[in-house]
Steps between C-alpha positions, in 0.01 A plus 500: 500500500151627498372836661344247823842287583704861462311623763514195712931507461459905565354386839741241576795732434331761732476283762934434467569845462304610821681224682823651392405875544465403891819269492719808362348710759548262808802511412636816381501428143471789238352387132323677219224392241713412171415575126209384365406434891540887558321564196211349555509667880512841311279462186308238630422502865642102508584268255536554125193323388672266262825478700547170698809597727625702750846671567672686760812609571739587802861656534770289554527563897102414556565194258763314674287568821186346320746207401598465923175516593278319288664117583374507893227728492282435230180309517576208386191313483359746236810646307809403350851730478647394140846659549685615186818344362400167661505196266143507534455873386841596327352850426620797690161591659285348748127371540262456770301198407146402641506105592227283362421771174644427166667702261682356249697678238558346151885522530534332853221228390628181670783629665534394906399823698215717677296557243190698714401834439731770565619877526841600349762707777766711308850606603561868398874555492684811557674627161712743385395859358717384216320350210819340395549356842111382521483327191794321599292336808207464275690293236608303752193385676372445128775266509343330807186524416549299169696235693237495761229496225682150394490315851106601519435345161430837254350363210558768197446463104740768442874378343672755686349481781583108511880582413499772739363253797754212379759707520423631853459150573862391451690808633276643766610306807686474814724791548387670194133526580634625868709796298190600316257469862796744604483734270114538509533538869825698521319852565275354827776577696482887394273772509346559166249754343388269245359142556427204220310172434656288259404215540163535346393531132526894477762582278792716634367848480210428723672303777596783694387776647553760821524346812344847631158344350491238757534718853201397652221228404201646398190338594239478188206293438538146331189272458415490902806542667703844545884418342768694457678664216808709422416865661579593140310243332427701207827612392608111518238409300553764206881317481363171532162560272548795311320891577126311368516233784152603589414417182313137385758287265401402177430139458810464321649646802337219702651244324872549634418447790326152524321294706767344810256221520470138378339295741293707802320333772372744782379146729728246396871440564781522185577105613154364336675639230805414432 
């Protein structure tokens, strides 16, 4: 993707994530900026210039009210709620799609589903101040996430990552993938200190962090829009990026984290496509 059509998705994604700043706060919702999202608000003022997605996250309680909300009051003409754990989206995170865009990743190429252009909405889950305890939950949405990573149609060159998603594929079902859901929910219930995403790519020791770092939303700048961030952005993204966050990456650096895209189309819909 050159320099030109990066700019013309950067727009496209704006436009989504304004419409779902107001949605949340219509309706009460509390979300953050995410990762590389809430890097780029910090270092960047917007997006990370070669990035091509954006992430936010939620606590549990302002999730399941996003999930309640979002079927009868959002606009339907423009956008498009892709639920998670759905047979159309088996992962276990959301997206708010933009109708008539496409955005087609190289693993879901030909599969039957919304394929327009989309922001990514995070569950945080509360977790123990136990590591023992925590990396029990995050072992188990691994587990989920590799069997979810089968229904969408992963595509991997890696032998153990194919056993590893075969094998989730035969066992992780029915009552057993409801144990694991259980267990990586079983805290949101409690009061915690500590709260974790694992269902991303992090690995485990930068899943979690103080729940004390969300308090708040903290308005910063990102492209044109004011967003919000953890009130203790920074300290989340030391864990999440290391203490030289502010920092450029290397190119090598760059390359583990690749382009999302395969087929983008700011003006067209995903059906000419498919």
């Amino acid at each position: 993707m050159n320099d030109k059509e990066l700019k013309l998705l950067h727009n496209k994604i704006l436009e989504i994530a304004k419409y779902f700043d107001e949605f949340c706060n219509e309706n009460n919702i509390t979300y953050y900026l995410m990762g590389g999202t809430a890097l780029g608000a910090i270092r960047h003022k917007g997006f990370i210039p070669w990035d091509d997605d954006y992430d936010v996250y939620m606590d549990y309680n302002n999730y399941m009210k996003l999930l309640n909300r979002v079927e009868n009051n959002i606009d339907k003409s423009k956008y498009y709620f892709q639920k998670e754990d759905t047979e159309e989206w088996p992962m276990f995170f959301s997206k708010l799609r933009m109708n008539h865009t496409t955005f087609i990743e190289k693993d879901v190429v030909g599969r039957i589903m919304h394929h327009g252009i989309y922001i990514d909405i995070m569950c945080l889950n509360n977790t123990s101040s136990n590591k023992y305890f925590r990396y029990i939950q995050y072992s188990c949405a691994r587990m989920l996430n590799a069997r979810a990573l089968v229904g969408k149609g992963y595509i991997t060159n890696s032998l153990m990552k194919k056993a590893a998603l075969a094998i989730s594929k035969i066992f992780i079902r029915g009552v057993i993938k409801k144990y694991l859901l259980k267990c990586v929910r079983s805290y949101n219930a409690k009061e915690t200190t500590f709260v974790g995403h694992f269902f991303g790519r992090a690995p485990f020791l930068k899943t979690t962090f103080k729940k004390a770092y969300l308090v708040q939303p903290r308005y910063v700048k990102f492209e044109s829009l004011k967003l919000p961030v953890a009130n203790c952005v920074e300290e989340y993204l030391k864990i999440r990026y290391g203490e030289k966050y502010m920092e450029l990456p290397s190119e090598e650096e760059k390359m583990k984290y690749p382009s999302h895209a395969y087929i983008v189309d700011t003006s067209k819909c995903y059906n000419s496509y498919m």
